[in-house]
Amino acid sequence: MSSLNIFELERNLKSWLEEDMPFGDITSDNIFEKKHKGEGDLIAKEEGVICGIDIYRKIYELIDKDVELTSNFIDGDLIHVGQKVGTISGPMASVLKGERLGLNIMQRLSGIATMAHAYSKEIEAFKTEIVDTRKTTPGLRSLEKYAVRVGGCTNHRFSLSDAVLIKDNHIAGAGSIGNAVDMVKKSIPHTVKIEVETENLDEVLEAITAKADIIMLDNMDNEMTSKAVELIRSKSSYITIEASGNMTLDRLKDVAKTGVDIISVGALTHSVAALDISLKFKK
Amino acid sequence: MSSLNIFELERNLKSWLEEDMPFGDITSDNIFEKKHKGEGDLIAKEEGVICGIDIYRKIYELIDKDVELTSNFIDGDLIHVGQKVGTISGPMASVLKGERLGLNIMQRLSGIATMAHAYSKEIEAFKTEIVDTRKTTPGLRSLEKYAVRVGGCTNHRFSLSDAVLIKDNHIAGAGSIGNAVDMVKKSIPHTVKIEVETENLDEVLEAITAKADIIMLDNMDNEMTSKAVELIRSKSSYITIEASGNMTLDRLKDVAKTGVDIISVGALTHSVAALDISLKFKK
Amino acid sequence: MSSLNIFELERNLKSWLEEDMPFGDITSDNIFEKKHKGEGDLIAKEEGVICGIDIYRKIYELIDKDVELTSNFIDGDLIHVGQKVGTISGPMASVLKGERLGLNIMQRLSGIATMAHAYSKEIEAFKTEIVDTRKTTPGLRSLEKYAVRVGGCTNHRFSLSDAVLIKDNHIAGAGSIGNAVDMVKKSIPHTVKIEVETENLDEVLEAITAKADIIMLDNMDNEMTSKAVELIRSKSSYITIEASGNMTLDRLKDVAKTGVDIISVGALTHSVAALDISLKFKK
Amino acid sequence: MSSLNIFELERNLKSWLEEDMPFGDITSDNIFEKKHKGEGDLIAKEEGVICGIDIYRKIYELIDKDVELTSNFIDGDLIHVGQKVGTISGPMASVLKGERLGLNIMQRLSGIATMAHAYSKEIEAFKTEIVDTRKTTPGLRSLEKYAVRVGGCTNHRFSLSDAVLIKDNHIAGAGSIGNAVDMVKKSIPHTVKIEVETENLDEVLEAITAKADIIMLDNMDNEMTSKAVELIRSKSSYITIEASGNMTLDRLKDVAKTGVDIISVGALTHSVAALDISLKFKK
Amino acid sequence: MSSLNIFELERNLKSWLEEDMPFGDITSDNIFEKKHKGEGDLIAKEEGVICGIDIYRKIYELIDKDVELTSNFIDGDLIHVGQKVGTISGPMASVLKGERLGLNIMQRLSGIATMAHAYSKEIEAFKTEIVDTRKTTPGLRSLEKYAVRVGGCTNHRFSLSDAVLIKDNHIAGAGSIGNAVDMVKKSIPHTVKIEVETENLDEVLEAITAKADIIMLDNMDNEMTSKAVELIRSKSSYITIEASGNMTLDRLKDVAKTGVDIISVGALTHSVAALDISLKFKK
Amino acid sequence: MSSLNIFELERNLKSWLEEDMPFGDITSDNIFEKKHKGEGDLIAKEEGVICGIDIYRKIYELIDKDVELTSNFIDGDLIHVGQKVGTISGPMASVLKGERLGLNIMQRLSGIATMAHAYSKEIEAFKTEIVDTRKTTPGLRSLEKYAVRVGGCTNHRFSLSDAVLIKDNHIAGAGSIGNAVDMVKKSIPHTVKIEVETENLDEVLEAITAKADIIMLDNMDNEMTSKAVELIRSKSSYITIEASGNMTLDRLKDVAKTGVDIISVGALTHSVAALDISLKFKK
């Protein structure tokens, strides 16, 4: 669980368990006693990248320390159809209480990791990296960005607070790209880079002149992207170049070929298909 | 915003805004002053059912009461490609601060409402109703179930606390369906129905005998479903019959024809495709 | 602690301890060191049904894991005057810090359980069950409803969210009982029953026709109650019949004789007399 | 609402409303629209002292600012059977959502204020004052102590943090009353008085010598109480004298006659009988 | 950690750790694995009174139970330049995550304790005690008042809720000191003392007559202070006398000589100089 | 209140008010009624930079909207001894309830802004900027960093999450500076700069080679600092150079002369002297 806020995670898991059990599990609590044990296997129903094992385990630490989740996998491993991803055993009522939340999280995070893996794999021959966006599920940003990393991509900024991204509205407000960069630079930590969104080569040139740290090429076709990369590299080897806008899997290689450093992909998190994993109880 | 917990909603919206701005918007805050105004139109990029208008408006009430969101639509309306769904205007920095969260929520909820609409439409000629499941996004259950209703379907239970669903593990634990129903009935409010999950006609018969209020036909093919419906109806006109398990859109009519009252569909919420809606600023 | 929300319970207990010690126990903290041990017996000063043992123990888990609460009783057991209900031992300052909250809760819950026991005992020869109402102490609903169950009664709905109760205002708003039931049925989960409150036989008939799941006979005398039961049973064996309004202990048998399924009693929780239990320290 | 923590109050009211509506009022929300108005009168069904009017009003501020609660009474006024205590009007669904919580609080606080009034009235000819104890409902201490003041009594300490009360265990731990007082005095604010609990005249003498600010005469009969008062007054006019333990209404005058300054009464809060007040809707 | 609210402390420590790591430590988390161990010594760079050892240890309990903080000191001990105050060892990433918060707290609390020690030492030959004020850092009052006690002084009231301090505005509002005292006495617990702020001998006399428990001599010079003490002592041996206003270290002895019981010093907390303590890692 | 988290601010202000009034202001609440008005002037007792006006105003919005704080100043303005900084008027009890918290915050923030102003003024002839550190008061980081900006300096990273700072322990853990930079770069957002702490010229060279974005010269004397700047500039014009360690006011100019871009100063926040501002009531 690299680089997660463990206090936030625990608070969230408790709150999500309460969402699912505001006043207990009225089925299991009235049938099972503590002595009824149960055991089930987590089975992959689809191929993909597993993500969320430690989080699933953490759910049971919160519900009942007598439940054990064992697994030979770690987050990031590839799993295949029919493969046993792990085993959950302990008091049956407790196992059932965590089942749904655990699966909801694991399926969603594994879905993201699987997609991230596919995207990063597609251009592994290039130095270009894939990053996510702020199009994450409200309340799940940390976990979804974690899943993106697990899948082999990296993250764009975490929020509006930790990096600058100057868009057309900002430019209009400030009068010019140069003004916008200057206004921001005066007030922000020197540890943060300034990124400028550009839509054509004129704006790219302005951004270079304004000493942007990162230039985003927004919704440009591959040809304009290539020209923009050339223009930037003719002036500076330091500027990070990011391509953005409608970056589907089948376009990735062509975009990577233009020499951009970064491709940002909203689809990694905004329309997640859950990876099908189920908990199969032993009779 | 029918039947939402307004205190929970406000608490969540604040927390999601903080997720996106833990220490302000370091771009906009350093460029715009209060006097800089902005205005943008919410534009549908896909056809679907709009959901989340009042929630988007609520976001701006929390950020800055000077931002106005006007719309001729209400949640549940059909929207078409290119149509203007609403207009957001006010201090530019404030408009931008709520943009991403508002779109993230509206796109997701509209995606759910759109799918729910398609499912309910498919069998509108039948008395059968479509319901959701507990396969919702952690933290978003209330909103996602709201979107399901907006789209024309209804909800299954909200949590493990407000309805009983006796599954195979419970039956094994209790010894029989009859035992399980009796154990639960002794302890739960008389206002709550008891549902029993069955996998074959023997179990269906047991569930009828045990006086289950709802019988779920789990993963049965259409033929067995038909037989189960006949069996149940031959004994009681009161029992609600629910079909569940792999209920894809193209199967719905055939299942509805069997005479079941309810079809539950996990796909309504577990793999949401966001409906594409964007905020287009005016120059 | 069947069917309690353990996260809510822990949060509440901490908050109640803070209510009693916002900045420590300035008497004990300045007199006792960790090594000062103390031991006291919980002594019943009245006869009744004990409730709250595990919760008292949980209080000490939060304050100081070195305090032990041992008991030969479980919630629901009858206790007699002078009987030792349990023993608390550990560091004296810690024992004292939990004493008042533990007693406040145990006395109150035991008071409720004792009254619930008396009510359910009164009509144990009948199939009729006693249920509570929403007239609970703000913030204590889960615990008070738990005590009602421990005393041998069952619960009415937990809140306005988990069951429907159509009262005269709703009927007026909807135009008729039939309309009200239809309006609600369209929107609620199929797992929830619909109850209709009636004040005379005409309304009872309307409620039957509207296919209410539960019919409440509100403030009817025994004669009218009997007639209502007959009327309902002549039409349906499925409808649950609930008698409500001023259900004092001495009326219960007569009401039960009418054949109602359920009698709801606000007094179970709205005017709790604490059961006198004290902590007697050993010298 | 004198001397209440308004932030705590608002937080509590929200949390209690959520306890009663975790996901909305599924009856009213599906029947009423915003335009349906309702109006009801708060009617006293018993004689007593009203308490909680402003809190009831605050509940509606949180639910829906369009609901109005008007009243000719203020907290502390006497109300008589059948009297109209106030009127609530506004959107019907909103009126109904606050009804139960408002009544639960008002009935309970009025019950406490009514009892406090009876106790203080009983000895109004004396200079002795009645105070409450820490035997309050968990989570409601501030409100219950407020109701005690409204009824004409005053409060004992609010918690273990804001005043010192040295009991037998502390004395045993410290070796003597003198030691205990000295140990505490060294560490506590000089703004706080030190009270010592005594069970016989020897202890009273020790407490005087130790310069206790308040001496509690615990469970003494009237004769011993008289002697203790004489003993204390023979030494000091400054020490506050408090009688405690089983202080029933019919004993109060005799105890007051002994000349004690304070009588503390646990019954004021530990076994509250709700004062019957109902909301009668207009047709 | 005498007389601290342990639940508040834990909640605060978590929140302060989240302030410093809202989404992890992106340096350490990406370099160290669990197996990388580290060890560092806490070294005093200035002479003073150590305060915060148990709190520093508590920080690591929250971050990672595998980190150990050992120390031969307890809060209140004198430490000298170059002395080793303790040792922290465990997984390196965890050690680093708690380092800054631990030092920030320990340096600040030790700074306060050191100043409190100097003040109390200055007048140790007198019976006069030094107390703090409400000029504490928002959110840190409990901890700062704890440090004041550790340094050898005591505390003034904790808040506006736990003691009465009648100032000139109150006197103006009430009409006179006598009125103000009477108005308050009627409503407050008998366990709380009433303090009156006075600026001249006339007011002192009024306060005596009004039976104030504590009289504050505000901003009086030493001569007037002496006269006030004489005046008070000529009337009562019970009244506590507090001198306040600009009480610098070099004035303390002269003020103490006047015979006041208490000197209150805002500087103890309002302008804290951190005591320099560093964590020196072993290579 | 540029770039503050308004939800966090409101939550904190409420919590700090509760710290000072857990159960009301027992002096003012028992003396003043709503109709008693009061008015006071905020008077500067020292020269400095004012900071916290809007926050003081926000405190009164939370306590009582009838209190008004008017001022001709904005945060960042210079104020002189005796100058009126603002006027607070409204119901007297409410004015008093916010007085202490408002002053505590304003004095502290103005103290920081005043020191920041002095530091930035000292080197205003240079292009070098002064930044703060993470040595802030727990719970007050956002506000203290805001005050630093108000005073004319800028901020270093906000937390361990939003920027990378590789120190000697990290280097040891990774094996070399180059390794450390590479390990981190793989996992962090491309929007964040990587800073490396160096103690000698060899390390500076390594950091250059490793392509650090920022090089911190830690505890170097001015001569070595000069050499380091030359070395870095001979290789790159892009790297930001930060001097750190014991940066007292009188050293600043000499350090700035070396050509470093940034000087970081822990003293800006770790040992704040409150700026003396008082609230002088009008008779």
CSV table of C-alpha atoms in Angstrom, one decimal, chain C residues 16 19-28 30-32 36 92 96-97 100-101 104-105 108 134-142 144 157-166 168-170 173-174 180 183-184 187-188 192 269-274 281-283, chain D residues 16 19-28 30-32 36 92 96-97 100-101 104-105 108 134-142 144 157-166 168-170 173-174 180 183-184 187-188 192 269-274 281-283:
chain,number,residue,atom,x,y,z
C,16,TRP,CA,-19.6,10.0,25.7
C,19,GLU,CA,-18.5,14.4,27.4
C,20,ASP,CA,-17.6,13.2,30.9
C,21,MET,CA,-13.9,14.0,30.7
C,22,PRO,CA,-13.2,16.7,28.2
C,23,PHE,CA,-9.8,17.3,29.8
C,24,GLY,CA,-9.2,14.3,32.0
C,25,ASP,CA,-10.4,13.3,35.5
C,26,ILE,CA,-8.8,16.0,37.6
C,27,THR,CA,-9.5,14.2,40.8
C,28,SER,CA,-8.3,10.7,40.0
C,30,ASN,CA,-3.9,13.7,40.5
C,31,ILE,CA,-4.2,11.1,43.2
C,32,PHE,CA,-3.7,7.7,41.6
C,36,HIS,CA,-2.9,1.8,42.3
C,92,MET,CA,-8.1,2.4,40.1
C,96,LEU,CA,-13.3,5.2,38.1
C,97,LYS,CA,-13.2,6.9,34.7
C,100,ARG,CA,-20.3,6.5,35.6
C,101,LEU,CA,-20.8,6.1,31.8
C,104,ASN,CA,-25.6,5.2,33.1
C,105,ILE,CA,-25.8,2.9,30.0
C,108,ARG,CA,-30.9,2.6,31.2
C,134,ARG,CA,-39.4,5.7,17.2
C,135,LYS,CA,-39.9,7.4,20.6
C,136,THR,CA,-36.3,6.6,21.5
C,137,THR,CA,-33.7,8.9,23.0
C,138,PRO,CA,-31.9,10.9,20.4
C,139,GLY,CA,-28.5,9.2,19.7
C,140,LEU,CA,-29.4,6.0,21.5
C,141,ARG,CA,-31.9,4.4,19.1
C,142,SER,CA,-29.7,1.4,18.2
C,144,GLU,CA,-32.4,1.1,23.0
C,157,ARG,CA,-38.9,0.1,11.9
C,158,PHE,CA,-35.5,1.7,12.7
C,159,SER,CA,-36.2,5.0,11.0
C,160,LEU,CA,-38.2,6.8,8.4
C,161,SER,CA,-35.9,5.3,5.7
C,162,ASP,CA,-36.4,1.6,6.2
C,163,ALA,CA,-40.2,1.1,6.2
C,164,VAL,CA,-43.3,2.9,5.0
C,165,LEU,CA,-46.0,4.1,7.4
C,166,ILE,CA,-48.8,5.9,5.8
C,168,ASP,CA,-53.6,10.5,7.9
C,169,ASN,CA,-51.5,13.4,6.6
C,170,HIS,CA,-50.2,11.2,3.9
C,173,GLY,CA,-52.0,14.5,0.7
C,174,ALA,CA,-52.4,11.6,-1.7
C,180,ALA,CA,-50.9,6.8,-1.2
C,183,MET,CA,-47.4,6.4,-5.0
C,184,VAL,CA,-45.1,4.9,-2.5
C,187,SER,CA,-40.5,4.2,-5.7
C,188,ILE,CA,-39.5,2.0,-2.8
C,192,VAL,CA,-40.0,-3.2,2.3
C,269,THR,CA,-38.4,3.6,25.4
C,270,HIS,CA,-39.9,7.0,25.9
C,271,SER,CA,-39.9,7.1,29.7
C,272,VAL,CA,-37.3,4.7,30.9
C,273,ALA,CA,-36.8,4.1,34.6
C,274,ALA,CA,-33.2,3.1,35.1
C,281,PHE,CA,-15.7,-1.1,45.7
C,282,LYS,CA,-13.8,-3.5,47.9
C,283,LYS,CA,-11.9,-2.0,50.7
D,16,TRP,CA,-30.1,12.7,15.4
D,19,GLU,CA,-30.4,8.5,12.9
D,20,ASP,CA,-34.1,8.9,12.0
D,21,MET,CA,-33.6,9.3,8.3
D,22,PRO,CA,-30.4,7.6,7.1
D,23,PHE,CA,-31.7,7.7,3.5
D,24,GLY,CA,-34.7,10.0,3.6
D,25,ASP,CA,-38.3,9.6,4.6
D,26,ILE,CA,-39.5,7.0,2.1
D,27,THR,CA,-43.1,7.6,2.9
D,28,SER,CA,-43.4,11.4,2.8
D,30,ASN,CA,-42.8,9.8,-2.3
D,31,ILE,CA,-46.2,11.4,-1.5
D,32,PHE,CA,-45.6,15.1,-0.9
D,36,HIS,CA,-48.0,20.6,-0.1
D,92,MET,CA,-45.8,19.0,4.9
D,96,LEU,CA,-43.2,15.5,9.3
D,97,LYS,CA,-39.4,14.9,9.1
D,100,ARG,CA,-40.5,12.9,15.9
D,101,LEU,CA,-37.1,14.3,16.9
D,104,ASN,CA,-38.6,13.3,21.6
D,105,ILE,CA,-36.4,16.2,22.7
D,108,ARG,CA,-37.8,14.7,27.5
D,134,ARG,CA,-23.6,13.2,36.3
D,135,LYS,CA,-26.4,10.6,36.0
D,136,THR,CA,-27.4,12.0,32.6
D,137,THR,CA,-28.2,10.3,29.4
D,138,PRO,CA,-25.0,9.7,27.4
D,139,GLY,CA,-24.7,12.4,24.7
D,140,LEU,CA,-27.4,14.6,26.2
D,141,ARG,CA,-25.7,16.0,29.2
D,142,SER,CA,-25.6,19.7,28.1
D,144,GLU,CA,-30.4,17.8,30.3
D,157,ARG,CA,-20.1,19.9,37.9
D,158,PHE,CA,-20.4,19.2,34.2
D,159,SER,CA,-17.8,16.4,34.1
D,160,LEU,CA,-14.8,14.9,35.8
D,161,SER,CA,-12.7,17.7,34.3
D,162,ASP,CA,-14.2,20.8,35.7
D,163,ALA,CA,-14.5,20.1,39.4
D,164,VAL,CA,-12.9,17.9,42.0
D,165,LEU,CA,-14.9,15.4,44.0
D,166,ILE,CA,-12.8,13.4,46.4
D,168,ASP,CA,-13.7,7.2,49.6
D,169,ASN,CA,-11.5,5.5,46.9
D,170,HIS,CA,-9.5,8.6,46.5
D,173,GLY,CA,-5.5,6.0,47.7
D,174,ALA,CA,-4.1,9.2,49.1
D,180,ALA,CA,-6.0,13.9,48.9
D,183,MET,CA,-2.3,16.3,46.1
D,184,VAL,CA,-5.1,17.7,44.0
D,187,SER,CA,-2.2,20.5,40.1
D,188,ILE,CA,-5.6,22.0,39.5
D,192,VAL,CA,-12.0,25.2,40.8
D,269,THR,CA,-32.1,13.2,35.1
D,270,HIS,CA,-31.6,9.4,35.5
D,271,SER,CA,-35.2,8.3,35.1
D,272,VAL,CA,-36.9,10.9,33.1
D,273,ALA,CA,-40.6,10.7,32.5
D,274,ALA,CA,-41.4,12.4,29.2
D,281,PHE,CA,-52.3,18.6,12.5
D,282,LYS,CA,-55.1,20.7,11.1
D,283,LYS,CA,-57.2,19.1,8.6
